[in-house]
mmCIF file of C-alpha atoms and ligand atoms in Angstrom:
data_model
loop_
_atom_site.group_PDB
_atom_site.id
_atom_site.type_symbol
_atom_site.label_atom_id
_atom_site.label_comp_id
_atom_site.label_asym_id
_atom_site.label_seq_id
_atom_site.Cartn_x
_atom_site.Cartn_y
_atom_site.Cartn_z
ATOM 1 C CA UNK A 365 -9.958 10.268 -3.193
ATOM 2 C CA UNK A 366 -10.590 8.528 -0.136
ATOM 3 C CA UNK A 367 -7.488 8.159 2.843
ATOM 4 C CA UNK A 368 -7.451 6.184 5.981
ATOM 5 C CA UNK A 369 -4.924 6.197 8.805
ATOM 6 C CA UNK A 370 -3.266 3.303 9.922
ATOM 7 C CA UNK A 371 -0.877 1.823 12.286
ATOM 8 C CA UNK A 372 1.448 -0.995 12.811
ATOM 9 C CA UNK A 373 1.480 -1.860 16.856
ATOM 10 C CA UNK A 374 4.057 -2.254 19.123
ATOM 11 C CA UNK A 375 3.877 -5.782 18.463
ATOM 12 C CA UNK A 376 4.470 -5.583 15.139
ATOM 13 C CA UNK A 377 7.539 -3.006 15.423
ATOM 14 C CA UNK A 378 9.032 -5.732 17.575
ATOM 15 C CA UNK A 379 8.456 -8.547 15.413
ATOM 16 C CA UNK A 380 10.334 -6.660 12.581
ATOM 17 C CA UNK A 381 7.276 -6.366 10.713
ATOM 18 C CA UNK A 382 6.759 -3.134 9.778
ATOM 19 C CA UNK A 383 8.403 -3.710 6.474
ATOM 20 C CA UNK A 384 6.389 -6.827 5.989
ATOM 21 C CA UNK A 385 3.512 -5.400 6.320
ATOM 22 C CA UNK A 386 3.900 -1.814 4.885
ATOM 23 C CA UNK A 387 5.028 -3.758 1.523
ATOM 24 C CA UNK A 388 1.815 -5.500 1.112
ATOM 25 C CA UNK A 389 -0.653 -1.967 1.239
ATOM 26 C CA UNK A 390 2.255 -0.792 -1.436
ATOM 27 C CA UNK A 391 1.761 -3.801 -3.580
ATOM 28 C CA UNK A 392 -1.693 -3.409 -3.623
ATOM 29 C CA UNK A 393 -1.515 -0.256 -5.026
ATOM 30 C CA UNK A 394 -1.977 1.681 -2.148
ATOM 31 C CA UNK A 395 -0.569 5.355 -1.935
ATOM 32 C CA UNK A 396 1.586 6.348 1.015
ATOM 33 C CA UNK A 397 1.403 9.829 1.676
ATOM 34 C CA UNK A 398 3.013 9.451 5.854
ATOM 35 C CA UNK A 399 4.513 7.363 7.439
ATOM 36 C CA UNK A 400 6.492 7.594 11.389
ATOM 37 C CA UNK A 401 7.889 5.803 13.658
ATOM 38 C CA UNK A 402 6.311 7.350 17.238
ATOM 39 C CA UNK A 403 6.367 7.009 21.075
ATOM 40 C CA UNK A 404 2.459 7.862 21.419
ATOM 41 C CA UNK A 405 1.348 9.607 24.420
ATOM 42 C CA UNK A 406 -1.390 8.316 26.868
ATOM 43 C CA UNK A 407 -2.910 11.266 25.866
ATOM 44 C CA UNK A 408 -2.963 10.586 22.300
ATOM 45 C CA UNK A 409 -3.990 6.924 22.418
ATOM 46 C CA UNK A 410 -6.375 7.244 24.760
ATOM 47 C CA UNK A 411 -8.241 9.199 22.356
ATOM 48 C CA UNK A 412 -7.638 7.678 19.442
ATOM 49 C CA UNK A 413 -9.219 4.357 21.095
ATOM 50 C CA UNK A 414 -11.902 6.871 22.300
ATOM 51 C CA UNK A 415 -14.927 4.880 21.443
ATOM 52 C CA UNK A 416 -13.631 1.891 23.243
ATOM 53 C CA UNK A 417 -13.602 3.831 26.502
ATOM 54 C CA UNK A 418 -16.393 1.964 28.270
ATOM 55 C CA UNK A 419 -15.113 -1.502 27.177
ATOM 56 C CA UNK A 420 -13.280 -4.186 29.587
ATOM 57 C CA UNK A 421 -10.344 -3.862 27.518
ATOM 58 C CA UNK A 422 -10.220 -0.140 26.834
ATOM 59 C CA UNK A 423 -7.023 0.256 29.690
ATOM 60 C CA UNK A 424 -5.468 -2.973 28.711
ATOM 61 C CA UNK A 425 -5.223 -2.069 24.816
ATOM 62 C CA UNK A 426 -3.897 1.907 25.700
ATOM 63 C CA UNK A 427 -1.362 -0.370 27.694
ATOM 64 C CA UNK A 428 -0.507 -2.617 25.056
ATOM 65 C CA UNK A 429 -0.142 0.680 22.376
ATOM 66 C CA UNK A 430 1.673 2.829 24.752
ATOM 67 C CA UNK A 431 4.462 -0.486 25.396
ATOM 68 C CA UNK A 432 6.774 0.398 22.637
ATOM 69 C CA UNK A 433 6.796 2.294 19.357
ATOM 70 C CA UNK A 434 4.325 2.332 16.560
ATOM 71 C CA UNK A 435 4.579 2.887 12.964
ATOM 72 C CA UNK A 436 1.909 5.396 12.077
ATOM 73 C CA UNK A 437 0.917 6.147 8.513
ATOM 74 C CA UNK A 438 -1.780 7.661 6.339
ATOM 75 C CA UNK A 439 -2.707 5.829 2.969
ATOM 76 C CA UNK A 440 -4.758 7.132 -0.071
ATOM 77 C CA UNK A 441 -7.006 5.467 -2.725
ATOM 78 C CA UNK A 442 -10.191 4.826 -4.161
ATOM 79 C CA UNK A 443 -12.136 2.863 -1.420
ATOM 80 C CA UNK A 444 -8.632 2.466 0.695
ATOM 81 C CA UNK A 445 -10.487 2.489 4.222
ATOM 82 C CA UNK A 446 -12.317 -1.298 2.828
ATOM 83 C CA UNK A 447 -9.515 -1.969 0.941
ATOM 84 C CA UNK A 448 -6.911 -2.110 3.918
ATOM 85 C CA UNK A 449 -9.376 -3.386 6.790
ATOM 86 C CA UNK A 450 -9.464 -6.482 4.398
ATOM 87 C CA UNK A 451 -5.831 -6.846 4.289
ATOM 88 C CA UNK A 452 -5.584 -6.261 7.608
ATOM 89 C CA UNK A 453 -8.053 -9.575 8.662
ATOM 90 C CA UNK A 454 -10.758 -9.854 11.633
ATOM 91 C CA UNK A 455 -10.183 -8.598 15.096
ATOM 92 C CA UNK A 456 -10.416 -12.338 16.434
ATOM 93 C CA UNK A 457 -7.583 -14.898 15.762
ATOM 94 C CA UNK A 458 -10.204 -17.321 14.902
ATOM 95 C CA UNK A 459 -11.876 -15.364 12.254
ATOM 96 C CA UNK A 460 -8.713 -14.025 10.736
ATOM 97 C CA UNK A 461 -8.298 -15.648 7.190
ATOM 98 C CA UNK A 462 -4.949 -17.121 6.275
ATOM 99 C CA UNK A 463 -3.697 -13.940 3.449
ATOM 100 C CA UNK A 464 -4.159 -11.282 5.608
ATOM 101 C CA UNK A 465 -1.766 -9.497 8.345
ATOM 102 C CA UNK A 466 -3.614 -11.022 11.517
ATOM 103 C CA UNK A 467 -4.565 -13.954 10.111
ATOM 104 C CA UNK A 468 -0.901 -14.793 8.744
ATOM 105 C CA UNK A 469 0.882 -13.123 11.921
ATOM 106 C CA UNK A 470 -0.935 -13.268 14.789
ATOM 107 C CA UNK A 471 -3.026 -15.516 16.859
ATOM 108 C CA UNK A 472 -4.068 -12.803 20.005
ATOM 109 C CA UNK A 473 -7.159 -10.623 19.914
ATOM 110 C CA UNK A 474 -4.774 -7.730 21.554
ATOM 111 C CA UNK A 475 -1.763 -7.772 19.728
ATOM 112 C CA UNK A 476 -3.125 -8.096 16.656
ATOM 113 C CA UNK A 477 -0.097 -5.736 14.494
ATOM 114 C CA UNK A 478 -2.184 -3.084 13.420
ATOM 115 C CA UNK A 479 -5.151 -0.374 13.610
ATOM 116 C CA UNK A 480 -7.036 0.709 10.347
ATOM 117 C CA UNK A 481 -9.786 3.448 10.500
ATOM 118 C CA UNK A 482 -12.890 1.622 9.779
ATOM 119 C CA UNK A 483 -15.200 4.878 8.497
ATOM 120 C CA UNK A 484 -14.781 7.941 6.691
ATOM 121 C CA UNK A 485 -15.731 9.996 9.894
ATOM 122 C CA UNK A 486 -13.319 7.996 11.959
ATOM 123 C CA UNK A 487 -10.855 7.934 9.328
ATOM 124 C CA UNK A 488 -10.570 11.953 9.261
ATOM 125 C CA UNK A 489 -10.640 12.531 13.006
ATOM 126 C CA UNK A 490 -7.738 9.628 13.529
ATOM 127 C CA UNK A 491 -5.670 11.668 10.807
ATOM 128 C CA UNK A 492 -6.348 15.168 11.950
ATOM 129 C CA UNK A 493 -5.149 13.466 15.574
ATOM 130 C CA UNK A 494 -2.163 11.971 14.697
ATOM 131 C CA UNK A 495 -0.988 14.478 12.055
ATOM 132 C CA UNK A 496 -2.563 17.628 12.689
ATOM 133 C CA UNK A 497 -0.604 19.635 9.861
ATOM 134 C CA UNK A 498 -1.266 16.846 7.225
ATOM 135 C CA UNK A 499 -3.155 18.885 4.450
HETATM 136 P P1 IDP B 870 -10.249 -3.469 15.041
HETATM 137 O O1 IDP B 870 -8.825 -3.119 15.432
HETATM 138 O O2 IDP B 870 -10.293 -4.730 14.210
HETATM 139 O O3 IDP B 870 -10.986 -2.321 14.417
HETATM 140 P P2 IDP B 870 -11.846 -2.991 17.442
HETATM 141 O O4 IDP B 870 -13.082 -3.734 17.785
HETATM 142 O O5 IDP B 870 -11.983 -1.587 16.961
HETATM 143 O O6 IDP B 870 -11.018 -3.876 16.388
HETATM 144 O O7 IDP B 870 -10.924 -3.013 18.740
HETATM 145 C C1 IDP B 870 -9.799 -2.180 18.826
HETATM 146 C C2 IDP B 870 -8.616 -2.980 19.348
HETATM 147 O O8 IDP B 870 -8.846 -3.319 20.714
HETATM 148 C C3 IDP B 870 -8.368 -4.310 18.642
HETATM 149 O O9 IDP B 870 -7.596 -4.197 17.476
HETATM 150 C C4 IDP B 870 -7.626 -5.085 19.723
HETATM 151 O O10 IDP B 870 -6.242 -4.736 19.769
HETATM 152 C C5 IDP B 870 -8.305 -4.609 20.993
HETATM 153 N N1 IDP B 870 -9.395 -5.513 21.359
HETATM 154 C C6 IDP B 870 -10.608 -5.624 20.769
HETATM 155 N N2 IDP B 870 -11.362 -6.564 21.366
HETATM 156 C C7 IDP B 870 -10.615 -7.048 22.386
HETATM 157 C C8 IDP B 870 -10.826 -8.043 23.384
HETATM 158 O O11 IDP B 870 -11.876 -8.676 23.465
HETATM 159 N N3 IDP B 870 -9.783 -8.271 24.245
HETATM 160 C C9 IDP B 870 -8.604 -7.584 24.191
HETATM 161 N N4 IDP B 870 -8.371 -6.642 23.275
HETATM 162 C C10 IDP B 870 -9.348 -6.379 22.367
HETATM 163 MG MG1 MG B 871 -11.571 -0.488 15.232
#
């Protein structure tokens, strides 16, 4: 059974969102096995957006994630890392499809509501990073 970490951004915790958007991973079936509300450290962000470090817009996203709280949770389910990255929509506004998160609620490449681990690798270093005790 596959599991894949994701987050609803500051944005979306402002926006009143989180409820919103949790509700459509649950009505797809989706298992929730965590879910907090957390002030992230720099520390923490900076390596969870790790692979990003050597792009233009590496400081400006930690920014953006370390602005307010997130809502971070961890999801379970067969193919659940595909699954929820095509809820979620396309990084860019413009290629966002109308039916998913970004492409209903957003219209910025930046605060785009929420993070979802795109690999299995990535997917099991971003949990064992954010919940370190989750078995
Ligand atoms: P993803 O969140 O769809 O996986 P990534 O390419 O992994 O997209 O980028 C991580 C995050 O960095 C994006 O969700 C977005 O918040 C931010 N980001 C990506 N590209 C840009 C950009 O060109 N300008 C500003 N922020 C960006
Ligand atoms: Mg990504």
């Amino acid at each position: 059974m596959e599991r894949t970490f994701l987050m609803i951004k500051p944005d979306g915790v402002r926006r009143g969102l989180v409820g919103e958007i949790v509700a459509r991973f649950e009505r797809k079936g989706l298992k929730l096995i965590a879910l907090d509300l957390v002030h992230a450290s720099r520390e923490t962000v900076e390596a969870h957006y790790g692979v990003h470090r050597e792009k233009p817009f590496f400081a400006g996203v930690v920014g953006f994630i370390l602005s307010g709280p997130v809502v971070t949770t961890v999801w379970e389910g067969d193919e659940v890392i595909a699954i929820s990255r095509k809820l979620m929509g396309a990084t860019k506004p413009t290629e966002a499809n109308p039916g998913t998160i970004r492409g209903d609620y957003s219209n910025s490449v930046e605060q785009n509501l929420i993070h979802g681990s795109d690999s299995v690798e990535n997917a099991a270093s971003e949990i064992a990073l954010w919940y370190p005790n989750l078995v």
